PDB file of C-alpha atoms and ligand atoms in Angstrom:
ATOM      1  CA  MET A   1      33.573  34.303  -8.215  1.00 46.00           C
ATOM      2  CA  ASP A   2      32.706  30.564  -8.162  1.00 47.00           C
ATOM      3  CA  TRP A   3      31.977  28.102  -5.842  1.00 49.00           C
ATOM      4  CA  LEU A   4      35.376  26.355  -6.072  1.00 50.00           C
ATOM      5  CA  TRP A   5      36.879  28.829  -3.534  1.00 51.00           C
ATOM      6  CA  LEU A   6      35.058  27.147  -0.781  1.00 50.00           C
ATOM      7  CA  ARG A   7      36.458  23.857  -1.520  1.00 51.00           C
ATOM      8  CA  ARG A   8      39.979  25.498  -1.943  1.00 55.00           C
ATOM      9  CA  VAL A   9      39.517  26.948   1.283  1.00 53.00           C
ATOM     10  CA  ARG A  10      38.638  23.697   3.087  1.00 52.00           C
ATOM     11  CA  GLY A  11      41.761  21.969   1.502  1.00 54.00           C
ATOM     12  CA  THR A  12      43.865  24.441   2.703  1.00 58.00           C
ATOM     13  CA  ALA A  13      42.278  24.435   6.264  1.00 56.00           C
ATOM     14  CA  VAL A  14      42.623  20.690   6.362  1.00 52.00           C
ATOM     15  CA  ALA A  15      46.406  21.027   5.397  1.00 56.00           C
ATOM     16  CA  VAL A  16      46.925  23.739   8.045  1.00 54.00           C
ATOM     17  CA  LEU A  17      45.114  21.931  10.526  1.00 54.00           C
ATOM     18  CA  ALA A  18      46.905  18.791  10.034  1.00 51.00           C
ATOM     19  CA  LEU A  19      50.100  20.690  10.193  1.00 53.00           C
ATOM     20  CA  ALA A  20      49.037  22.285  13.505  1.00 53.00           C
ATOM     21  CA  LEU A  21      48.001  19.056  15.121  1.00 49.00           C
ATOM     22  CA  PHE A  22      51.221  17.471  14.099  1.00 49.00           C
ATOM     23  CA  ALA A  23      53.426  20.224  15.557  1.00 51.00           C
ATOM     24  CA  ALA A  24      51.266  20.323  18.812  1.00 49.00           C
ATOM     25  CA  GLY A  25      51.914  16.574  19.261  1.00 45.00           C
ATOM     26  CA  LEU A  26      55.622  17.156  18.793  1.00 48.00           C
ATOM     27  CA  ALA A  27      55.778  19.691  21.339  1.00 48.00           C
ATOM     28  CA  SER A  28      53.303  18.526  23.886  1.00 48.00           C
ATOM     29  CA  ALA A  29      55.852  16.688  25.954  1.00 49.00           C
ATOM     30  CA  HIS A  30      57.472  20.010  27.048  1.00 60.00           C
ATOM     31  CA  ASP A  31      55.392  22.951  27.011  1.00 62.00           C
ATOM     32  CA  GLY A  32      53.594  24.359  30.019  1.00 66.00           C
ATOM     33  CA  PRO A  33      50.383  26.237  30.137  1.00 71.00           C
ATOM     34  CA  LYS A  34      50.544  29.351  27.675  1.00 74.00           C
ATOM     35  CA  PRO A  35      50.455  33.016  28.948  1.00 89.00           C
ATOM     36  CA  GLU A  36      47.361  34.913  27.914  1.00 92.00           C
ATOM     37  CA  LYS A  37      48.039  36.715  24.688  1.00 95.00           C
ATOM     38  CA  LYS A  38      45.006  38.697  22.864  1.00 97.00           C
ATOM     39  CA  GLY A  39      45.300  39.684  19.188  1.00 98.00           C
ATOM     40  CA  ILE A  40      42.985  40.784  16.262  1.00 98.00           C
ATOM     41  CA  LEU A  41      42.622  39.643  12.852  1.00 98.00           C
ATOM     42  CA  LEU A  42      40.918  41.835  10.165  1.00 98.00           C
ATOM     43  CA  VAL A  43      39.352  39.803   7.343  1.00 97.00           C
ATOM     44  CA  ALA A  44      38.408  41.329   4.029  1.00 96.00           C
ATOM     45  CA  PHE A  45      37.200  39.831   0.934  1.00 95.00           C
ATOM     46  CA  GLY A  46      40.308  41.680  -0.605  1.00 94.00           C
ATOM     47  CA  THR A  47      40.996  43.641  -3.765  1.00 92.00           C
ATOM     48  CA  SER A  48      43.536  43.485  -6.671  1.00 90.00           C
ATOM     49  CA  PHE A  49      43.217  47.345  -7.050  1.00 89.00           C
ATOM     50  CA  ASP A  50      46.073  49.173  -5.345  1.00 87.00           C
ATOM     51  CA  SER A  51      43.996  52.568  -5.326  1.00 86.00           C
ATOM     52  CA  ALA A  52      41.229  50.613  -3.336  1.00 88.00           C
ATOM     53  CA  ARG A  53      43.357  49.721  -0.585  1.00 91.00           C
ATOM     54  CA  VAL A  54      42.790  53.209   0.843  1.00 93.00           C
ATOM     55  CA  SER A  55      39.629  51.477   2.418  1.00 93.00           C
ATOM     56  CA  PHE A  56      41.718  48.831   4.384  1.00 94.00           C
ATOM     57  CA  ARG A  57      44.287  51.555   5.383  1.00 95.00           C
ATOM     58  CA  ASN A  58      41.449  53.695   6.888  1.00 95.00           C
ATOM     59  CA  ILE A  59      40.055  50.741   8.751  1.00 97.00           C
ATOM     60  CA  ASP A  60      43.481  49.533   9.961  1.00 97.00           C
ATOM     61  CA  GLY A  61      44.137  53.130  11.215  1.00 97.00           C
ATOM     62  CA  LYS A  62      41.011  53.186  13.086  1.00 98.00           C
ATOM     63  CA  VAL A  63      41.484  49.760  14.831  1.00 98.00           C
ATOM     64  CA  LYS A  64      45.013  50.473  15.762  1.00 98.00           C
ATOM     65  CA  GLU A  65      43.981  53.842  17.343  1.00 97.00           C
ATOM     66  CA  ALA A  66      40.834  51.912  19.340  1.00 98.00           C
ATOM     67  CA  PHE A  67      43.216  48.986  20.365  1.00 98.00           C
ATOM     68  CA  PRO A  68      46.455  50.565  21.306  1.00 97.00           C
ATOM     69  CA  GLY A  69      49.291  48.073  21.897  1.00 95.00           C
ATOM     70  CA  VAL A  70      47.093  44.927  20.623  1.00 97.00           C
ATOM     71  CA  ASP A  71      48.588  43.039  17.579  1.00 97.00           C
ATOM     72  CA  VAL A  72      46.470  43.537  14.544  1.00 98.00           C
ATOM     73  CA  ARG A  73      46.739  41.246  11.378  1.00 98.00           C
ATOM     74  CA  TRP A  74      45.211  40.988   7.990  1.00 97.00           C
ATOM     75  CA  ALA A  75      43.901  38.198   5.839  1.00 97.00           C
ATOM     76  CA  TYR A  76      41.850  37.997   2.416  1.00 96.00           C
ATOM     77  CA  SER A  77      39.026  35.857   2.419  1.00 93.00           C
ATOM     78  CA  SER A  78      39.263  35.687  -1.472  1.00 94.00           C
ATOM     79  CA  ASN A  79      41.399  32.935  -2.826  1.00 93.00           C
ATOM     80  CA  ILE A  80      41.305  34.413  -6.264  1.00 95.00           C
ATOM     81  CA  ILE A  81      42.347  37.861  -5.252  1.00 95.00           C
ATOM     82  CA  ARG A  82      45.461  36.284  -3.178  1.00 96.00           C
ATOM     83  CA  HIS A  83      46.524  34.247  -6.158  1.00 96.00           C
ATOM     84  CA  LYS A  84      45.904  37.258  -8.355  1.00 95.00           C
ATOM     85  CA  LEU A  85      48.219  39.451  -6.023  1.00 94.00           C
ATOM     86  CA  ALA A  86      50.778  36.812  -5.722  1.00 94.00           C
ATOM     87  CA  ALA A  87      51.217  36.317  -9.527  1.00 94.00           C
ATOM     88  CA  ALA A  88      50.948  40.091 -10.454  1.00 92.00           C
ATOM     89  CA  GLU A  89      52.696  41.852  -7.614  1.00 91.00           C
ATOM     90  CA  ASN A  90      54.546  38.921  -5.855  1.00 93.00           C
ATOM     91  CA  ARG A  91      52.688  40.287  -2.790  1.00 92.00           C
ATOM     92  CA  HIS A  92      51.583  37.500  -0.192  1.00 94.00           C
ATOM     93  CA  VAL A  93      48.446  38.308   1.763  1.00 95.00           C
ATOM     94  CA  ASP A  94      47.433  35.546   4.179  1.00 96.00           C
ATOM     95  CA  SER A  95      44.205  33.634   3.859  1.00 96.00           C
ATOM     96  CA  PRO A  96      42.134  33.539   7.206  1.00 96.00           C
ATOM     97  CA  ALA A  97      43.437  29.892   7.725  1.00 95.00           C
ATOM     98  CA  GLU A  98      46.998  31.088   7.058  1.00 96.00           C
ATOM     99  CA  ALA A  99      46.652  34.086   9.451  1.00 97.00           C
ATOM    100  CA  LEU A 100      45.091  32.057  12.380  1.00 96.00           C
ATOM    101  CA  ALA A 101      47.847  29.214  12.095  1.00 95.00           C
ATOM    102  CA  GLY A 102      50.389  31.974  12.389  1.00 96.00           C
ATOM    103  CA  MET A 103      48.860  33.356  15.196  1.00 96.00           C
ATOM    104  CA  MET A 104      48.414  29.984  17.032  1.00 94.00           C
ATOM    105  CA  ASP A 105      52.042  29.562  16.208  1.00 93.00           C
ATOM    106  CA  ASP A 106      52.882  32.817  17.968  1.00 95.00           C
ATOM    107  CA  GLY A 107      51.360  31.951  20.895  1.00 93.00           C
ATOM    108  CA  PHE A 108      48.228  34.142  20.860  1.00 95.00           C
ATOM    109  CA  THR A 109      45.291  32.602  23.227  1.00 94.00           C
ATOM    110  CA  ARG A 110      42.399  34.630  22.259  1.00 95.00           C
ATOM    111  CA  VAL A 111      41.579  36.278  18.965  1.00 97.00           C
ATOM    112  CA  ALA A 112      38.976  38.746  17.816  1.00 98.00           C
ATOM    113  CA  VAL A 113      38.314  38.209  14.161  1.00 98.00           C
ATOM    114  CA  GLN A 114      36.515  41.103  12.344  1.00 98.00           C
ATOM    115  CA  SER A 115      34.639  40.354   9.289  1.00 97.00           C
ATOM    116  CA  LEU A 116      35.105  43.292   7.039  1.00 97.00           C
ATOM    117  CA  HIS A 117      32.452  42.209   4.478  1.00 97.00           C
ATOM    118  CA  THR A 118      29.057  43.890   3.939  1.00 98.00           C
ATOM    119  CA  ILE A 119      26.607  41.278   4.507  1.00 98.00           C
ATOM    120  CA  PRO A 120      26.691  37.783   6.300  1.00 98.00           C
ATOM    121  CA  GLY A 121      27.041  35.982   3.124  1.00 97.00           C
ATOM    122  CA  ARG A 122      29.298  33.262   1.893  1.00 96.00           C
ATOM    123  CA  GLU A 123      32.397  34.938   2.878  1.00 95.00           C
ATOM    124  CA  TYR A 124      31.249  35.561   6.388  1.00 97.00           C
ATOM    125  CA  GLU A 125      29.865  32.035   6.878  1.00 97.00           C
ATOM    126  CA  GLY A 126      33.182  30.371   5.373  1.00 95.00           C
ATOM    127  CA  LEU A 127      35.023  32.621   7.838  1.00 96.00           C
ATOM    128  CA  LYS A 128      32.729  31.408  10.922  1.00 96.00           C
ATOM    129  CA  ARG A 129      33.373  27.785   9.741  1.00 94.00           C
ATOM    130  CA  MET A 130      37.167  28.357   9.542  1.00 93.00           C
ATOM    131  CA  VAL A 131      37.260  29.786  13.009  1.00 93.00           C
ATOM    132  CA  GLU A 132      35.356  26.920  14.536  1.00 90.00           C
ATOM    133  CA  ALA A 133      37.707  24.630  13.052  1.00 89.00           C
ATOM    134  CA  PHE A 134      40.680  26.327  14.945  1.00 88.00           C
ATOM    135  CA  GLU A 135      38.988  26.179  18.082  1.00 81.00           C
ATOM    136  CA  GLY A 136      39.421  23.194  20.570  1.00 75.00           C
ATOM    137  CA  LEU A 137      42.717  22.234  18.842  1.00 82.00           C
ATOM    138  CA  PRO A 138      45.084  20.926  21.418  1.00 79.00           C
ATOM    139  CA  LYS A 139      47.551  23.684  22.090  1.00 76.00           C
ATOM    140  CA  GLY A 140      45.282  26.004  19.908  1.00 84.00           C
ATOM    141  CA  PHE A 141      43.352  29.109  20.993  1.00 92.00           C
ATOM    142  CA  VAL A 142      41.501  29.370  24.137  1.00 92.00           C
ATOM    143  CA  GLN A 143      38.801  31.529  22.483  1.00 94.00           C
ATOM    144  CA  VAL A 144      38.277  32.907  19.039  1.00 95.00           C
ATOM    145  CA  GLU A 145      35.180  35.403  18.698  1.00 97.00           C
ATOM    146  CA  VAL A 146      33.902  36.683  15.258  1.00 98.00           C
ATOM    147  CA  GLY A 147      32.956  40.385  14.680  1.00 98.00           C
ATOM    148  CA  THR A 148      29.697  40.542  12.525  1.00 98.00           C
ATOM    149  CA  PRO A 149      29.787  42.119   9.156  1.00 98.00           C
ATOM    150  CA  LEU A 150      28.600  45.766   8.379  1.00 98.00           C
ATOM    151  CA  MET A 151      24.997  44.934   8.146  1.00 98.00           C
ATOM    152  CA  TYR A 152      23.841  42.073  10.417  1.00 98.00           C
ATOM    153  CA  SER A 153      21.033  43.251  12.843  1.00 98.00           C
ATOM    154  CA  PRO A 154      18.279  45.615  11.815  1.00 97.00           C
ATOM    155  CA  GLU A 155      19.670  48.511  13.710  1.00 98.00           C
ATOM    156  CA  ASP A 156      23.142  47.844  11.684  1.00 98.00           C
ATOM    157  CA  VAL A 157      21.096  48.297   8.450  1.00 98.00           C
ATOM    158  CA  ARG A 158      19.383  51.685   9.755  1.00 98.00           C
ATOM    159  CA  GLN A 159      22.745  53.118  10.733  1.00 98.00           C
ATOM    160  CA  VAL A 160      24.469  52.138   7.552  1.00 98.00           C
ATOM    161  CA  VAL A 161      21.742  53.923   5.744  1.00 98.00           C
ATOM    162  CA  ASP A 162      22.140  57.005   7.745  1.00 98.00           C
ATOM    163  CA  VAL A 163      25.940  56.965   7.214  1.00 98.00           C
ATOM    164  CA  MET A 164      25.285  56.564   3.305  1.00 98.00           C
ATOM    165  CA  LEU A 165      23.078  59.335   3.151  1.00 98.00           C
ATOM    166  CA  ARG A 166      24.931  61.602   5.438  1.00 97.00           C
ATOM    167  CA  ASN A 167      28.082  60.957   3.164  1.00 97.00           C
ATOM    168  CA  ALA A 168      26.221  61.526  -0.430  1.00 97.00           C
ATOM    169  CA  PRO A 169      27.791  63.867  -2.695  1.00 97.00           C
ATOM    170  CA  LYS A 170      27.430  67.480  -1.850  1.00 96.00           C
ATOM    171  CA  GLU A 171      26.656  68.472  -5.245  1.00 97.00           C
ATOM    172  CA  ARG A 172      23.546  66.100  -5.419  1.00 97.00           C
ATOM    173  CA  THR A 173      20.390  68.187  -5.212  1.00 95.00           C
ATOM    174  CA  PRO A 174      17.192  66.149  -4.108  1.00 88.00           C
ATOM    175  CA  GLY A 175      16.056  65.871  -7.565  1.00 95.00           C
ATOM    176  CA  ASP A 176      18.993  63.661  -8.511  1.00 98.00           C
ATOM    177  CA  ALA A 177      19.144  60.099  -7.872  1.00 98.00           C
ATOM    178  CA  LEU A 178      21.578  58.196  -5.736  1.00 98.00           C
ATOM    179  CA  VAL A 179      22.306  54.653  -6.796  1.00 98.00           C
ATOM    180  CA  PHE A 180      24.029  52.210  -4.740  1.00 98.00           C
ATOM    181  CA  MET A 181      25.879  49.308  -6.409  1.00 98.00           C
ATOM    182  CA  GLY A 182      25.905  46.438  -4.078  1.00 98.00           C
ATOM    183  CA  HIS A 183      27.798  43.265  -4.867  1.00 98.00           C
ATOM    184  CA  GLY A 184      24.978  40.813  -4.369  1.00 98.00           C
ATOM    185  CA  THR A 185      24.888  37.075  -3.933  1.00 98.00           C
ATOM    186  CA  GLU A 186      22.789  33.883  -4.487  1.00 97.00           C
ATOM    187  CA  HIS A 187      23.183  33.425  -0.844  1.00 98.00           C
ATOM    188  CA  PRO A 188      19.982  34.043   1.231  1.00 98.00           C
ATOM    189  CA  ALA A 189      21.718  37.220   3.001  1.00 98.00           C
ATOM    190  CA  ASN A 190      21.433  39.008  -0.366  1.00 98.00           C
ATOM    191  CA  ILE A 191      18.200  40.174   1.210  1.00 98.00           C
ATOM    192  CA  TYR A 192      20.109  42.760   2.851  1.00 98.00           C
ATOM    193  CA  TYR A 193      20.234  44.930  -0.213  1.00 98.00           C
ATOM    194  CA  ALA A 194      16.296  44.857  -0.388  1.00 98.00           C
ATOM    195  CA  GLY A 195      16.385  45.445   3.393  1.00 98.00           C
ATOM    196  CA  SER A 196      18.488  48.410   3.223  1.00 98.00           C
ATOM    197  CA  GLN A 197      16.382  49.861   0.444  1.00 98.00           C
ATOM    198  CA  TYR A 198      13.450  49.660   2.569  1.00 98.00           C
ATOM    199  CA  PHE A 199      15.162  51.971   5.261  1.00 98.00           C
ATOM    200  CA  PHE A 200      16.447  54.212   2.392  1.00 98.00           C
ATOM    201  CA  TRP A 201      13.154  55.026   1.155  1.00 98.00           C
ATOM    202  CA  GLN A 202      11.980  55.977   4.568  1.00 97.00           C
ATOM    203  CA  LYS A 203      14.335  58.715   4.241  1.00 97.00           C
ATOM    204  CA  ASP A 204      14.685  59.570   0.751  1.00 97.00           C
ATOM    205  CA  PRO A 205      12.606  58.118  -2.168  1.00 97.00           C
ATOM    206  CA  ASN A 206      15.272  58.955  -4.825  1.00 98.00           C
ATOM    207  CA  VAL A 207      17.757  56.470  -3.283  1.00 98.00           C
ATOM    208  CA  LEU A 208      17.869  53.078  -5.447  1.00 98.00           C
ATOM    209  CA  VAL A 209      19.732  50.017  -4.400  1.00 98.00           C
ATOM    210  CA  GLY A 210      20.953  47.577  -6.926  1.00 98.00           C
ATOM    211  CA  THR A 211      23.461  44.849  -7.104  1.00 98.00           C
ATOM    212  CA  VAL A 212      26.081  43.083  -9.711  1.00 98.00           C
ATOM    213  CA  GLU A 213      25.308  39.625  -8.864  1.00 98.00           C
ATOM    214  CA  GLY A 214      21.955  39.389  -6.921  1.00 98.00           C
ATOM    215  CA  THR A 215      18.736  41.208  -6.537  1.00 98.00           C
ATOM    216  CA  PRO A 216      17.566  44.092  -7.009  1.00 98.00           C
ATOM    217  CA  THR A 217      19.285  44.252 -10.247  1.00 98.00           C
ATOM    218  CA  LEU A 218      20.340  46.964 -12.792  1.00 98.00           C
ATOM    219  CA  ASP A 219      17.034  46.492 -14.525  1.00 98.00           C
ATOM    220  CA  ASP A 220      15.230  47.223 -11.266  1.00 98.00           C
ATOM    221  CA  VAL A 221      17.341  50.232 -10.671  1.00 98.00           C
ATOM    222  CA  VAL A 222      16.785  51.551 -14.416  1.00 98.00           C
ATOM    223  CA  ALA A 223      12.880  50.824 -13.893  1.00 98.00           C
ATOM    224  CA  GLY A 224      12.994  52.720 -10.389  1.00 98.00           C
ATOM    225  CA  LEU A 225      14.722  55.897 -12.168  1.00 98.00           C
ATOM    226  CA  LYS A 226      12.242  55.976 -15.016  1.00 98.00           C
ATOM    227  CA  ALA A 227       9.283  55.566 -12.724  1.00 98.00           C
ATOM    228  CA  ARG A 228      10.437  58.533 -10.763  1.00 98.00           C
ATOM    229  CA  GLY A 229      11.533  60.652 -13.944  1.00 98.00           C
ATOM    230  CA  LEU A 230      14.964  61.122 -12.520  1.00 98.00           C
ATOM    231  CA  LYS A 231      17.467  62.332 -15.186  1.00 97.00           C
ATOM    232  CA  THR A 232      20.594  62.357 -13.262  1.00 98.00           C
ATOM    233  CA  ALA A 233      22.131  59.660 -10.717  1.00 98.00           C
ATOM    234  CA  TYR A 234      25.124  59.798  -8.641  1.00 98.00           C
ATOM    235  CA  VAL A 235      26.150  56.062  -8.627  1.00 98.00           C
ATOM    236  CA  MET A 236      28.472  54.654  -5.740  1.00 98.00           C
ATOM    237  CA  PRO A 237      29.677  51.217  -4.719  1.00 98.00           C
ATOM    238  CA  PHE A 238      27.905  49.716  -1.917  1.00 98.00           C
ATOM    239  CA  MET A 239      30.959  47.802  -1.275  1.00 97.00           C
ATOM    240  CA  SER A 240      33.977  48.491   1.270  1.00 96.00           C
ATOM    241  CA  VAL A 241      36.257  49.236  -1.650  1.00 96.00           C
ATOM    242  CA  ALA A 242      36.001  50.821  -5.115  1.00 95.00           C
ATOM    243  CA  GLY A 243      37.777  48.156  -6.791  1.00 94.00           C
ATOM    244  CA  ASP A 244      37.413  45.959  -9.829  1.00 94.00           C
ATOM    245  CA  HIS A 245      33.565  45.937  -9.792  1.00 96.00           C
ATOM    246  CA  ALA A 246      33.362  49.958  -9.222  1.00 96.00           C
ATOM    247  CA  HIS A 247      35.876  50.500 -12.123  1.00 96.00           C
ATOM    248  CA  ASN A 248      34.479  47.962 -14.469  1.00 96.00           C
ATOM    249  CA  ASP A 249      30.858  46.848 -13.771  1.00 97.00           C
ATOM    250  CA  MET A 250      29.922  50.441 -12.486  1.00 97.00           C
ATOM    251  CA  ALA A 251      31.853  53.012 -14.213  1.00 98.00           C
ATOM    252  CA  GLY A 252      33.411  51.177 -17.130  1.00 97.00           C
ATOM    253  CA  ASP A 253      33.008  51.985 -20.783  1.00 96.00           C
ATOM    254  CA  GLU A 254      31.735  48.282 -21.730  1.00 97.00           C
ATOM    255  CA  PRO A 255      28.065  48.775 -23.103  1.00 97.00           C
ATOM    256  CA  ASP A 256      26.870  46.293 -20.200  1.00 97.00           C
ATOM    257  CA  SER A 257      28.347  48.605 -17.369  1.00 98.00           C
ATOM    258  CA  TRP A 258      25.927  50.508 -15.103  1.00 98.00           C
ATOM    259  CA  LYS A 259      27.394  53.883 -16.512  1.00 98.00           C
ATOM    260  CA  SER A 260      26.644  52.796 -20.237  1.00 98.00           C
ATOM    261  CA  VAL A 261      23.217  51.168 -19.400  1.00 98.00           C
ATOM    262  CA  LEU A 262      21.926  54.294 -17.338  1.00 98.00           C
ATOM    263  CA  GLU A 263      23.241  56.576 -20.131  1.00 98.00           C
ATOM    264  CA  LYS A 264      21.421  54.636 -22.804  1.00 97.00           C
ATOM    265  CA  ALA A 265      18.152  54.884 -20.725  1.00 97.00           C
ATOM    266  CA  GLY A 266      18.521  58.758 -20.736  1.00 98.00           C
ATOM    267  CA  VAL A 267      19.931  59.115 -17.246  1.00 98.00           C
ATOM    268  CA  ARG A 268      23.209  61.216 -16.785  1.00 98.00           C
ATOM    269  CA  CYS A 269      25.472  58.884 -14.685  1.00 98.00           C
ATOM    270  CA  ILE A 270      27.968  60.702 -12.426  1.00 98.00           C
ATOM    271  CA  PRO A 271      30.095  57.689 -10.956  1.00 98.00           C
ATOM    272  CA  VAL A 272      31.495  58.289  -7.549  1.00 98.00           C
ATOM    273  CA  MET A 273      34.554  56.260  -6.864  1.00 97.00           C
ATOM    274  CA  ARG A 274      34.589  55.558  -3.091  1.00 96.00           C
ATOM    275  CA  GLY A 275      34.477  52.204  -1.177  1.00 96.00           C
ATOM    276  CA  THR A 276      32.191  52.479   1.779  1.00 97.00           C
ATOM    277  CA  ALA A 277      35.190  51.679   4.234  1.00 96.00           C
ATOM    278  CA  GLU A 278      36.896  54.975   2.927  1.00 96.00           C
ATOM    279  CA  ILE A 279      33.839  56.870   4.845  1.00 97.00           C
ATOM    280  CA  SER A 280      35.139  57.628   8.351  1.00 97.00           C
ATOM    281  CA  ASP A 281      31.671  57.041  10.021  1.00 97.00           C
ATOM    282  CA  MET A 282      31.261  53.777   8.085  1.00 98.00           C
ATOM    283  CA  ALA A 283      34.623  52.261   9.118  1.00 97.00           C
ATOM    284  CA  ASP A 284      33.753  53.205  12.745  1.00 98.00           C
ATOM    285  CA  LEU A 285      30.488  50.780  12.401  1.00 98.00           C
ATOM    286  CA  TRP A 286      33.153  47.808  11.465  1.00 98.00           C
ATOM    287  CA  VAL A 287      35.235  49.003  14.554  1.00 98.00           C
ATOM    288  CA  GLN A 288      32.095  48.940  16.764  1.00 98.00           C
ATOM    289  CA  HIS A 289      31.384  45.409  15.641  1.00 98.00           C
ATOM    290  CA  LEU A 290      34.991  44.357  16.622  1.00 98.00           C
ATOM    291  CA  LYS A 291      34.793  46.129  19.865  1.00 98.00           C
ATOM    292  CA  ALA A 292      31.594  44.023  20.739  1.00 98.00           C
ATOM    293  CA  ALA A 293      33.514  40.602  19.613  1.00 98.00           C
ATOM    294  CA  TYR A 294      36.723  41.886  21.743  1.00 98.00           C
ATOM    295  CA  VAL A 295      34.863  42.462  24.924  1.00 97.00           C
ATOM    296  CA  ARG A 296      33.762  39.069  24.848  1.00 96.00           C
ATOM    297  CA  LEU A 297      37.446  38.023  25.315  1.00 95.00           C
ATOM    298  CA  PRO A 298      37.966  37.917  29.063  1.00 88.00           C
TER     299      PRO A 298
HETATM  300 CO1  LIG B   1      32.867  39.910  -7.161  1.00 76.21          CO
END
């Protein structure tokens, strides 16, 4: 991932907004006040792995069950993923800007947008800014509320930790390590990984949290395993999907994968290919955040 996505997202947003303003101007002479229409937009980072989409289907089902009769739409916040899907599978997934423009055009007046991200990092921040740009447009939405990502309040982090521990592999014994591989970021919200580690250690000293692109690092995880003399580790993604990072960075055969590095350090590594959004109780936490956003729509 790179910083370019933000500039691209901004470029798309400006183009979409310009079109929306133009269309609103054309229509303004004739349209009366709009009838109220509420909708939901779910925004995930996205994944190019078909097998990983089980996470999104799980959340989609739960949201539709919790909000019967409400229109539920999807967008991916990663431009790279969306372009990859378009090129490889000829599959179009909306960006948040495209989805919001579409909902505006379809007459929605109030929308609850739910961030399906794990931490309030770059993706969430970009989404918030995008939504703010859509509010207050002539003939635009009356109100858009954004639901917080999985870990936002300290209570969220406690709950996530409990759900992760309750859903640890059944085969794991207390003498085995449980390693969670988060994405990680240079955004200050990276601190949520270390924050979750604090709560994990209150419940289980053999749980270690690491990240691919931030801190704690894989080196920190290896040091933690060595310090505890742990010889077996169940390694699971701390990401909503078991996609590219899980298959390659975590469980891949490359010498720098987590599996290879742990094995080299003398730790038997058992990868668990399951995104957090596949876990029923975890998906429920995202749905709770969506409910909190949705009730703010009168
Ligand atoms: Co990534």
